[in-house]
Every structure is written in structure tokens, then in C-alpha cells.
C-alpha atoms as a printed R data frame, in Angstrom:
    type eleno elety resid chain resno       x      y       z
1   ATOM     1    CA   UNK     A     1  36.090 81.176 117.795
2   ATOM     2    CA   UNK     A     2  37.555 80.292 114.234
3   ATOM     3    CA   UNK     A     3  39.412 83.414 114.204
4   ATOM     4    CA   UNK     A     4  41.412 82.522 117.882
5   ATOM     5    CA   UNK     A     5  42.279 79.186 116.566
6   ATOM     6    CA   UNK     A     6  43.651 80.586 113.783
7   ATOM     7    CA   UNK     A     7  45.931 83.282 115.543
8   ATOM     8    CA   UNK     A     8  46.736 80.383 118.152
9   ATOM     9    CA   UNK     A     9  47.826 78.323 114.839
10  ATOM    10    CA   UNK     A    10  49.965 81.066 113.366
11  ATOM    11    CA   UNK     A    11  51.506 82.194 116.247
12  ATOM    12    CA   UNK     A    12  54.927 81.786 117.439
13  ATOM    13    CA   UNK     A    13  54.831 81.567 121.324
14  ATOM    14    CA   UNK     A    14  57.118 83.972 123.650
15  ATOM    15    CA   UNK     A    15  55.908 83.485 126.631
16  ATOM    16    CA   UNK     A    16  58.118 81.136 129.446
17  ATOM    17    CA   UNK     A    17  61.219 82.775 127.441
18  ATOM    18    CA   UNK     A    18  64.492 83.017 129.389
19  ATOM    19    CA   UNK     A    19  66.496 86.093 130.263
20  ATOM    20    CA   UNK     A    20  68.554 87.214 127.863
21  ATOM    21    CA   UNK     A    21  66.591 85.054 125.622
22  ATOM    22    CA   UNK     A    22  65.080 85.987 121.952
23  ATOM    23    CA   UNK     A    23  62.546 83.586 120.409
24  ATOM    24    CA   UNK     A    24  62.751 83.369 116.919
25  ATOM    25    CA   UNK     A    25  59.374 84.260 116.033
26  ATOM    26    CA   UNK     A    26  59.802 84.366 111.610
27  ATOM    27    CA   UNK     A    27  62.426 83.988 108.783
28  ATOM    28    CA   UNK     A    28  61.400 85.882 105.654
29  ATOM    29    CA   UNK     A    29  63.464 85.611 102.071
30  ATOM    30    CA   UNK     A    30  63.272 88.680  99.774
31  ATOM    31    CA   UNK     A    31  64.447 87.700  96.675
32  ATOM    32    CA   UNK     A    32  65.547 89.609  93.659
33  ATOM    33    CA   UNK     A    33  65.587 88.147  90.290
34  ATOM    34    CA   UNK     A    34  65.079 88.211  86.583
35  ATOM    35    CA   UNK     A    35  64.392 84.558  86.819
36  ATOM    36    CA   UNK     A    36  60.611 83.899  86.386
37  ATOM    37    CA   UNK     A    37  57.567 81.587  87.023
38  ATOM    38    CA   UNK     A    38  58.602 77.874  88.323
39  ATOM    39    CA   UNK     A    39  62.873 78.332  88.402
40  ATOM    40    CA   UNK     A    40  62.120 81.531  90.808
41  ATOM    41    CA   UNK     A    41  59.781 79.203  92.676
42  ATOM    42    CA   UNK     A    42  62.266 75.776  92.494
43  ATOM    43    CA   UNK     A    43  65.112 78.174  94.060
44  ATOM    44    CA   UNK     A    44  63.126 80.267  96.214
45  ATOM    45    CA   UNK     A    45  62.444 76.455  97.843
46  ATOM    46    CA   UNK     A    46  65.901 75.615  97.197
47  ATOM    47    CA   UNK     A    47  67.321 78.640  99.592
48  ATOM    48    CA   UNK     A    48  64.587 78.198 102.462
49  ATOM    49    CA   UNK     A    49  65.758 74.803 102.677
50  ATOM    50    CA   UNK     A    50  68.929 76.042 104.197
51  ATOM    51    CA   UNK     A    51  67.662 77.570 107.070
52  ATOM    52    CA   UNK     A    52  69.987 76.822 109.869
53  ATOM    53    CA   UNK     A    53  66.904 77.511 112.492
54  ATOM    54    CA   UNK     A    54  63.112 78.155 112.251
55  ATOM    55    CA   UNK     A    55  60.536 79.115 114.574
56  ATOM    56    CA   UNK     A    56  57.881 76.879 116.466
57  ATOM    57    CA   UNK     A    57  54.533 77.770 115.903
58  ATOM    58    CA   UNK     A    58  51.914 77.089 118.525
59  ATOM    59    CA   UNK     A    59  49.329 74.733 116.407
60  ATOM    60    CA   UNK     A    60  46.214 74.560 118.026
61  ATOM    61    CA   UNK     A    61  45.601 70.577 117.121
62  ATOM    62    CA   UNK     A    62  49.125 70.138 117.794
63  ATOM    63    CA   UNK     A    63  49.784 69.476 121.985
64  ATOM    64    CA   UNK     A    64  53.440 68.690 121.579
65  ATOM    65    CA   UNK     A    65  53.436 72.722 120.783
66  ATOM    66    CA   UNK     A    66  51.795 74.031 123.418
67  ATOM    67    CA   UNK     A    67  54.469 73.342 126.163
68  ATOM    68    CA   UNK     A    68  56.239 77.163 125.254
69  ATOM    69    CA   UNK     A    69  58.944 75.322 123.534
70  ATOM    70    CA   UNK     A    70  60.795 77.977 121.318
71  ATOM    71    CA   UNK     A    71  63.855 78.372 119.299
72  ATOM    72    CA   UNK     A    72  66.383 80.769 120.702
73  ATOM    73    CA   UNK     A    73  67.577 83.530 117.694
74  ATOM    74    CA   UNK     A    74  71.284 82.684 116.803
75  ATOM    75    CA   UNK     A    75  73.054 85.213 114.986
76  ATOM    76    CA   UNK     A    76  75.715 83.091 114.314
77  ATOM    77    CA   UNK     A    77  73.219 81.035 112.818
78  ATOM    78    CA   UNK     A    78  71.909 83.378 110.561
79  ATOM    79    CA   UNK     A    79  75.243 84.339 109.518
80  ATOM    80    CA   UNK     A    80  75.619 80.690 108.539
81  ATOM    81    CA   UNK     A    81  72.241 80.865 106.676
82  ATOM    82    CA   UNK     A    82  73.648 84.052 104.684
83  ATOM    83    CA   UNK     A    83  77.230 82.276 103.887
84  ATOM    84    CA   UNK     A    84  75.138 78.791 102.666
85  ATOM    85    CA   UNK     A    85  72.956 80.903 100.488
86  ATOM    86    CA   UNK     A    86  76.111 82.752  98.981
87  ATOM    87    CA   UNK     A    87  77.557 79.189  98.299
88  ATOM    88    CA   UNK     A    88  74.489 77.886  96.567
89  ATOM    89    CA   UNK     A    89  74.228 80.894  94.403
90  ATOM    90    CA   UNK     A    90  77.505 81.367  93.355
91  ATOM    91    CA   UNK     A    91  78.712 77.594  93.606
92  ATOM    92    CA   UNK     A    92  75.875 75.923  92.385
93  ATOM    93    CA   UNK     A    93  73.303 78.069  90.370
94  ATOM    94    CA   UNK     A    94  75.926 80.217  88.254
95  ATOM    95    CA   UNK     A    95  74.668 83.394  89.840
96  ATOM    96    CA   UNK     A    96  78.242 84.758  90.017
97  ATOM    97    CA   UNK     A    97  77.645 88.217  91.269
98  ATOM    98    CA   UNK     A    98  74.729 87.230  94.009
99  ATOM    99    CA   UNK     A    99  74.617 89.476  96.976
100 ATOM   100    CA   UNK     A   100  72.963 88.262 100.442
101 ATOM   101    CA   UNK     A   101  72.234 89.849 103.193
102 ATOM   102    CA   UNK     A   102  70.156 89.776 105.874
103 ATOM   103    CA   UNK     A   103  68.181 91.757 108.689
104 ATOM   104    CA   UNK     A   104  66.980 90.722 112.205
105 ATOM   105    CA   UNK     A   105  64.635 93.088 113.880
106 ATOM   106    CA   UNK     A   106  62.528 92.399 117.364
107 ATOM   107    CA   UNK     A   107  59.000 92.467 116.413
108 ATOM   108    CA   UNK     A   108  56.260 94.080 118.974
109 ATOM   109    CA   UNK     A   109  55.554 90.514 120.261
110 ATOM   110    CA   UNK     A   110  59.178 90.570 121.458
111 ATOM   111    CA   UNK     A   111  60.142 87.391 118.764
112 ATOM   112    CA   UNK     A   112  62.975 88.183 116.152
113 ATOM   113    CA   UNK     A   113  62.294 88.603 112.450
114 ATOM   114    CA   UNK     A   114  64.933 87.898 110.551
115 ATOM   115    CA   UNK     A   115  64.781 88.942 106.976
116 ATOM   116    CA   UNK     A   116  67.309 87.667 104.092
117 ATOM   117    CA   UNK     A   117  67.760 89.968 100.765
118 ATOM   118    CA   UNK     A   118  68.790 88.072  97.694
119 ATOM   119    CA   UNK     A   119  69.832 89.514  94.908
120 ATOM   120    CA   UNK     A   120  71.065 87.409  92.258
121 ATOM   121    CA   UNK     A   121  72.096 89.301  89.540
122 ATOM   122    CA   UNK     A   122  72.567 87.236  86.019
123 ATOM   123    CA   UNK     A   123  72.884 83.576  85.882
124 ATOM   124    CA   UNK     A   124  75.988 82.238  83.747
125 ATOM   125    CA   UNK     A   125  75.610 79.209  81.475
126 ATOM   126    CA   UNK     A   126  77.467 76.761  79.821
127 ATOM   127    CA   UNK     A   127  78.283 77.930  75.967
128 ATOM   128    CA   UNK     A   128  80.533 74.951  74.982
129 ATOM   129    CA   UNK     A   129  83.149 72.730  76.575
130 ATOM   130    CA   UNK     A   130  86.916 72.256  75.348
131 ATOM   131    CA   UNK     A   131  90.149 70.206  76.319
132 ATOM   132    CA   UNK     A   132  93.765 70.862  76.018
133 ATOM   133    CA   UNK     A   133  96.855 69.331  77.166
134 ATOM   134    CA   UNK     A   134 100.337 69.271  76.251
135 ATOM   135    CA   UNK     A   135 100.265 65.478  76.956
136 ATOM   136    CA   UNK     A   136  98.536 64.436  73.292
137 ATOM   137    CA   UNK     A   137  98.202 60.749  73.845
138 ATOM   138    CA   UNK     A   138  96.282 61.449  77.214
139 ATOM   139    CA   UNK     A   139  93.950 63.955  75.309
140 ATOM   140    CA   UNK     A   140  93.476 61.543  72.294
141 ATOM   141    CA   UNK     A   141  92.130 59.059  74.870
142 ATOM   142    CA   UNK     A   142  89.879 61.276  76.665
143 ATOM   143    CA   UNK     A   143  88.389 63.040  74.107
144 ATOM   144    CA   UNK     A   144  87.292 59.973  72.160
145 ATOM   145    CA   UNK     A   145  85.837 58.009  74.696
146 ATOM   146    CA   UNK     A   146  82.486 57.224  74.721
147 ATOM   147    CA   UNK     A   147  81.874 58.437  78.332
148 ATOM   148    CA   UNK     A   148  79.058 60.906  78.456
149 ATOM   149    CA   UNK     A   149  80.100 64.353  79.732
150 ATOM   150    CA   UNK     A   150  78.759 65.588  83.048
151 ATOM   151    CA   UNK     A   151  78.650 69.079  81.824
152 ATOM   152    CA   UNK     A   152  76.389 69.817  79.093
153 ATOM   153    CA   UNK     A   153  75.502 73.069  76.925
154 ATOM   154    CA   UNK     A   154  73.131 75.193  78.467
155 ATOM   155    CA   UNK     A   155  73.097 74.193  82.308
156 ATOM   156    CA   UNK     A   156  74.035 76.635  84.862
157 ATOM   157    CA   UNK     A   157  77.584 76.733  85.872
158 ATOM   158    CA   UNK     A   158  77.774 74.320  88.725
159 ATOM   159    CA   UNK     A   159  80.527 73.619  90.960
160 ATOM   160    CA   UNK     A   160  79.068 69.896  91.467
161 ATOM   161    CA   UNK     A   161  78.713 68.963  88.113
162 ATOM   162    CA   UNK     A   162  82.618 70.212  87.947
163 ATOM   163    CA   UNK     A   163  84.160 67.478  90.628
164 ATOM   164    CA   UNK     A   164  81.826 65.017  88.900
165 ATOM   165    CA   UNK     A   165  83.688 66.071  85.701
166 ATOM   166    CA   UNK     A   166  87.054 65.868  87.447
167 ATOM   167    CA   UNK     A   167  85.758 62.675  88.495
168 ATOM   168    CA   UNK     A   168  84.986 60.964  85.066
169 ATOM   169    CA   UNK     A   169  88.210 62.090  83.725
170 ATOM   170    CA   UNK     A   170  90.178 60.100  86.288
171 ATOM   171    CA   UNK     A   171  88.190 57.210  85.825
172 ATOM   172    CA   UNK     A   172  88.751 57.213  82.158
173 ATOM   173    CA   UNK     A   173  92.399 57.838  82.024
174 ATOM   174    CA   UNK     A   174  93.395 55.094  84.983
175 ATOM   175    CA   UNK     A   175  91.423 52.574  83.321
176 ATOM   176    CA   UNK     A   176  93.192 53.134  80.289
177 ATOM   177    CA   UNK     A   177  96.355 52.517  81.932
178 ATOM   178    CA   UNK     A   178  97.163 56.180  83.565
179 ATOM   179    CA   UNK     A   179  97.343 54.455  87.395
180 ATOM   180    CA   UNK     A   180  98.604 57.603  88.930
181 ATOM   181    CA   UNK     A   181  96.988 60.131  87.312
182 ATOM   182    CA   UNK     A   182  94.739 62.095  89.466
183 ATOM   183    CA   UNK     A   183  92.222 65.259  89.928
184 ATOM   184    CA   UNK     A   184  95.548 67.268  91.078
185 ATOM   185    CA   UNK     A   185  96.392 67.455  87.285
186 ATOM   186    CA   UNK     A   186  92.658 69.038  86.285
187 ATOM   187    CA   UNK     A   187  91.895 72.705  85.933
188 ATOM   188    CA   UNK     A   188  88.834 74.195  84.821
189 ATOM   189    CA   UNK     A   189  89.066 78.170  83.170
190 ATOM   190    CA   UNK     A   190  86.215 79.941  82.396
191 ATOM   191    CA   UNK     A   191  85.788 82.491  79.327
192 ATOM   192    CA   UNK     A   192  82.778 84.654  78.953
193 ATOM   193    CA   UNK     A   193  81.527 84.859  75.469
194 ATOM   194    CA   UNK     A   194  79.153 86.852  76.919
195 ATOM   195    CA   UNK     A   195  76.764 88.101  79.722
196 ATOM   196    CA   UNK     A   196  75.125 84.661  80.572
197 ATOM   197    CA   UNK     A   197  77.284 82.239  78.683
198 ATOM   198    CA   UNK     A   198  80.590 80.599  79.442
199 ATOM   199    CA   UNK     A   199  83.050 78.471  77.246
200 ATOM   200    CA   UNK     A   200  84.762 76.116  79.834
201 ATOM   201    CA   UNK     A   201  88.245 75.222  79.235
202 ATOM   202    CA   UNK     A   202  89.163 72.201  80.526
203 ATOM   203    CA   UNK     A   203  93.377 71.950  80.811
204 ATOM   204    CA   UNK     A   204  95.016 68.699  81.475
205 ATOM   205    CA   UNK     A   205  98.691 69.525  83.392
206 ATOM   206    CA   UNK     A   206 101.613 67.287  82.441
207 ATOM   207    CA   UNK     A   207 103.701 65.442  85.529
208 ATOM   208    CA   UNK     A   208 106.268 68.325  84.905
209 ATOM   209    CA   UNK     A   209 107.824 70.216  81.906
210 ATOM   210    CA   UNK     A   210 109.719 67.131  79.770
211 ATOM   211    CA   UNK     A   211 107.413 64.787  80.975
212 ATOM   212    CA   UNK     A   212 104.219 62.885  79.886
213 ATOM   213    CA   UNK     A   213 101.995 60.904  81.696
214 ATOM   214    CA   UNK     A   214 102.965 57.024  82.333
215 ATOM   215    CA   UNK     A   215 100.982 54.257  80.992
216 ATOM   216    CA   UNK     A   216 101.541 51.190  82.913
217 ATOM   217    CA   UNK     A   217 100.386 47.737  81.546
218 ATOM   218    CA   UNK     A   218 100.359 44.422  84.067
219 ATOM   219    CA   UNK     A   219 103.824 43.142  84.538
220 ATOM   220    CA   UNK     A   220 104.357 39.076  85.531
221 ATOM   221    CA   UNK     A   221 101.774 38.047  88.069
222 ATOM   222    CA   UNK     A   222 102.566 35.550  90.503
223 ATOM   223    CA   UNK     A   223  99.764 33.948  92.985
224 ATOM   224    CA   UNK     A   224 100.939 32.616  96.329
225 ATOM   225    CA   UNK     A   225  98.432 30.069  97.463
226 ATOM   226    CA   UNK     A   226  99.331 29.237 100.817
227 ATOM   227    CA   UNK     A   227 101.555 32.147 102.388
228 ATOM   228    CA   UNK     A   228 101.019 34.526 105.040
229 ATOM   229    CA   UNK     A   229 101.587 38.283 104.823
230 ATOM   230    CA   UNK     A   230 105.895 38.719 104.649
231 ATOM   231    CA   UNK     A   231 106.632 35.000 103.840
232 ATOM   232    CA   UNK     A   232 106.687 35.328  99.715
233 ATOM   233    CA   UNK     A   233 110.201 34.058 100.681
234 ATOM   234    CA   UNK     A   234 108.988 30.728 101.393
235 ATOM   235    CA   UNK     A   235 109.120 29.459  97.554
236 ATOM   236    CA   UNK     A   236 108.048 25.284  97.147
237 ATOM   237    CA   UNK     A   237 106.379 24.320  94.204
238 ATOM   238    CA   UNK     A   238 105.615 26.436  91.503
239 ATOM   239    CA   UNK     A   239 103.456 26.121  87.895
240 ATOM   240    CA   UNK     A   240 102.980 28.283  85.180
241 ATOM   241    CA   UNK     A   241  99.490 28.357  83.881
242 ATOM   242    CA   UNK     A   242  97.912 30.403  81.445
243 ATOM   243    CA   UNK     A   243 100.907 33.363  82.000
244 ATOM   244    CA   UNK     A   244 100.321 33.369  85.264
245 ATOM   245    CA   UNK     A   245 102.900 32.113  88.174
246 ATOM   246    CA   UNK     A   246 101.538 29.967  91.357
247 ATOM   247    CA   UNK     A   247 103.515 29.374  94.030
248 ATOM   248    CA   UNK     A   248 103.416 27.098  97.283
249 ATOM   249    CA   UNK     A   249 105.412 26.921 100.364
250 ATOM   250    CA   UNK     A   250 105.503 23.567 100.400
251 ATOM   251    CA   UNK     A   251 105.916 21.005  98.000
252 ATOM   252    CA   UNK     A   252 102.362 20.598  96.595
253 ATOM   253    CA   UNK     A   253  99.352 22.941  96.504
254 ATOM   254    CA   UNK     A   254  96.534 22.630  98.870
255 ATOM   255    CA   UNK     A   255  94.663 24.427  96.311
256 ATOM   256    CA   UNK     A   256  94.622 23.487  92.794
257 ATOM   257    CA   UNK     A   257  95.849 26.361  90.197
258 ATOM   258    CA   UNK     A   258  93.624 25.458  87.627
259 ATOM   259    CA   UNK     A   259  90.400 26.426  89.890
260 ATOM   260    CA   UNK     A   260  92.188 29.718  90.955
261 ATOM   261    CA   UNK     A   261  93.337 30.992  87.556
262 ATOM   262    CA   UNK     A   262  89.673 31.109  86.268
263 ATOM   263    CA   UNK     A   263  88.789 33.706  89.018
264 ATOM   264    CA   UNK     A   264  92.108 35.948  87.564
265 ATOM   265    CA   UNK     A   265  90.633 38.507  85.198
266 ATOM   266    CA   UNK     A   266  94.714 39.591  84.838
267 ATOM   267    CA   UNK     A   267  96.650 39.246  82.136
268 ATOM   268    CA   UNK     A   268  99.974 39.908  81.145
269 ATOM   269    CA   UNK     A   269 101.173 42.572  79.067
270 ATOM   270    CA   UNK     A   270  97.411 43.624  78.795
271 ATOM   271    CA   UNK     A   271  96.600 47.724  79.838
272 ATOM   272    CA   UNK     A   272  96.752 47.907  83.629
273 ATOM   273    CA   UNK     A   273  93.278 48.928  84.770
């Protein structure tokens, strides 16, 4: 008895299938590595995860699976499998030369096997980091603030950890006064040391060939208190307070300046952030 419950368990039903119908019956990974012990198993996980479709198995304490419910084998599927594993390798792991491919064969059950070969090939790691730029009061700022890298020295190359690079670059430079600088001026370049290791290059573009970047600081600031969108025409009363310009339509406030100014955190002259 133990033994049918545990074929019924394992199985992967094909019965009530539809013409022109293939269940799905397994999805197997062969992978190919020099990688060993608990970072094979982390991204042997890490690829099954992005299985577009799996099997249902017929679980003999399960009911919901005994109905003949199955999943029908997509090729395009797989194919979508194969290009996600690619992306992860290459895009995400530093395996830069990965190959995948993958196999689907009907089994004698009449359910589709479909068998993915990974081969990896060596993984490329960060050796160092550098930045250059033509603009050198932009690179002075970025390369002495205290922001902490998102690519370190020894991690894989990783597409993610690149954007989130990009990312803290922008956010240093605008809120040092660079308001239209953006990820458009960024380029990462890669130089192999050697097999495994990578010196990144990170270049900072100027705006165009005489040209530097702009730094903007905040201008005269003027508060309207009681206009609507298109009537900063309407000019009443106005008061200076603190640097800072309010204006009514009228000729009083119906609020007071003094309680608005202390929610300003603008000041004039002072790096636009």
C-alpha cells in the first residue's frame, strides 16, 4: 500500500488530457559549473525559481489534485524560461559567457520532460572601481562624498547593483546643485585585468564639448498666499520676511507670513537641492 501512495504522490497525472494537448509532466536543470558547495546550491534555487510553468503532481492527501487538472507544455514558455535564465546569468551573476539551452522530450507516460543545460562558464568580479570626467568640479563632488558605493570589490558583476549606482550618482550631484543632471550622462566600461576580475570605469559625459555642467542655487522666492493657479497677476499686499517675498491679492493676508515662513526650508542664494 505505502508504495501506491507514493507513486500516486509523485506522479504527474495525464489522464482527461485534451487533443492536441501535452501535460507537462517534469522540468529538470542540468547545470554546469566550477562554482561549489552552497553558491551552486543558492543559484541552482535562484534559476528554478524562474520557471515560467511547472507540473501538477497528483498528491495523495491533497483532493484539490485529484480532479486531472494539468499544465499544458508551452514551448513558448520554455523559450521564455531559457531567455530569463540567460538574463540572470549574464545580467546579474557575472557569468558573461553562460550558455542555456534546453530539451523537451515526451516521456512513455505521454507527459513532456523538459530539460534545461546550463553552462556557466567563469564568473567575473569586481577588481576596483574608478571615475573620470572632463567636467572636474562635478567629479570633485562625487568622488568625495560620503555616500557609500553600491558596487563594492569582489561582488559579481551585476547589472542591478549598476542602475543603483547610476542612481546614487544622480542623487548626489542634484542635491549639490546639478538639477538637470541625469543617468543619460553615466556610462559604465569594463576592463578585464584578468579571467574573473574587472576594473569598472565609471565616465561622467559633459552637456556637450565646451560645456560643463550647471549648478543652479535658489533664486528670489516669492509665496502667494491666496491665489489660484494663473492669477500671480493679481499682486495686493506684499512683505518681505526673512528673504523671502509674500504676496496677497487683496489688501491684507488671510494668512499670516510669519506662520508660513517657518514651514520654508528655502533660502536664497543657498545650493538649489
Amino acid at each position: 500500500m505505502s508504495l501506491v501512495l507514493m507513486t500516486m504522490m509523485s506522479c504527474v497525472t495525464t489522464r482527461n488530457v485534451k487533443e492536441g494537448d501535452i501535460a507537462l509532466a517534469k522540468n529538470k536543470l542540468n547545470l554546469i559549473t566550477d562554482i561549489k558547495g552552497k553558491r551552486k546550491g543558492d543559484l541552482k534555487l535562484s534559476l528554478e525559481s524562474l520557471y515560467k510553468q511547472a507540473p501538477i503532481k497528483v498528491k495523495v492527501f491533497n483532493p484539490r489534485t485529484w480532479s486531472g487538472r494539468y499544465t499544458k507544455y508551452s514551448d513558448d514558455l520554455s523559450e521564455k524560461t531559457r531567455e530569463d535564465f540567460q538574463n540572470l546569468l549574464v545580467n546579474r551573476k557575472g557569468f558573461y559567457a553562460a550558455s542555456v539551452t534546453y530539451n523537451a522530450l515526451v516521456n512513455g507516460e505521454g507527459g513532456m520532460e523538459v530539460t534545461y543545460y546550463v553552462e556557466t562558464g567563469p564568473q567575473y568580479f569586481i577588481d576596483s572601481l574608478r571615475y573620470s570626467s572632463d567636467d572636474k568640479a562635478l567629479l570633485s563632488i562625487l568622488t568625495n562624498s560620503p555616500s557609500v558605493k553600491s558596487i563594492n570589490r569582489g561582488e559579481p558583476l551585476d547589472a542591478e547593483t549598476f542602475g543603483k549606482e547610476k542612481d546614487r550618482i544622480v542623487s548626489i550631484l542634484q542635491n549639490n546643485g546639478y538639477a538637470n543632471f541625469t543617468k543619460n550622462f553615466i556610462e559604465f566600461r569594463g576592463d578585464s585585468t584578468r579571467i574573473g576580475n574587472v576594473i569598472i570605469d565609471v565616465h561622467i559625459y559633459k552637456p556637450g564639448p565646451d560645456e560643463v555642467h550647471k549648478r543652479y542655487n535658489v533664486g528670489d522666492i516669492n509665496v502667494y498666499t491666496d491665489h489660484l493657479n494663473g492669477e500671480y497677476d493679481l499682486v495686493g499686499k506684499t512683505d518681505t520676511l526673512d528673504g523671502v517675498t509674500f504676496v496677497a491679492r487683496g489688501d491684507d493676508f488671510k494668512v499670516r507670513p510669519s506662520g508660513i515662513a517657518k514651514a520654508i526650508g528655502l533660502e536664497k542664494g543657498a545650493m538649489y537641492r
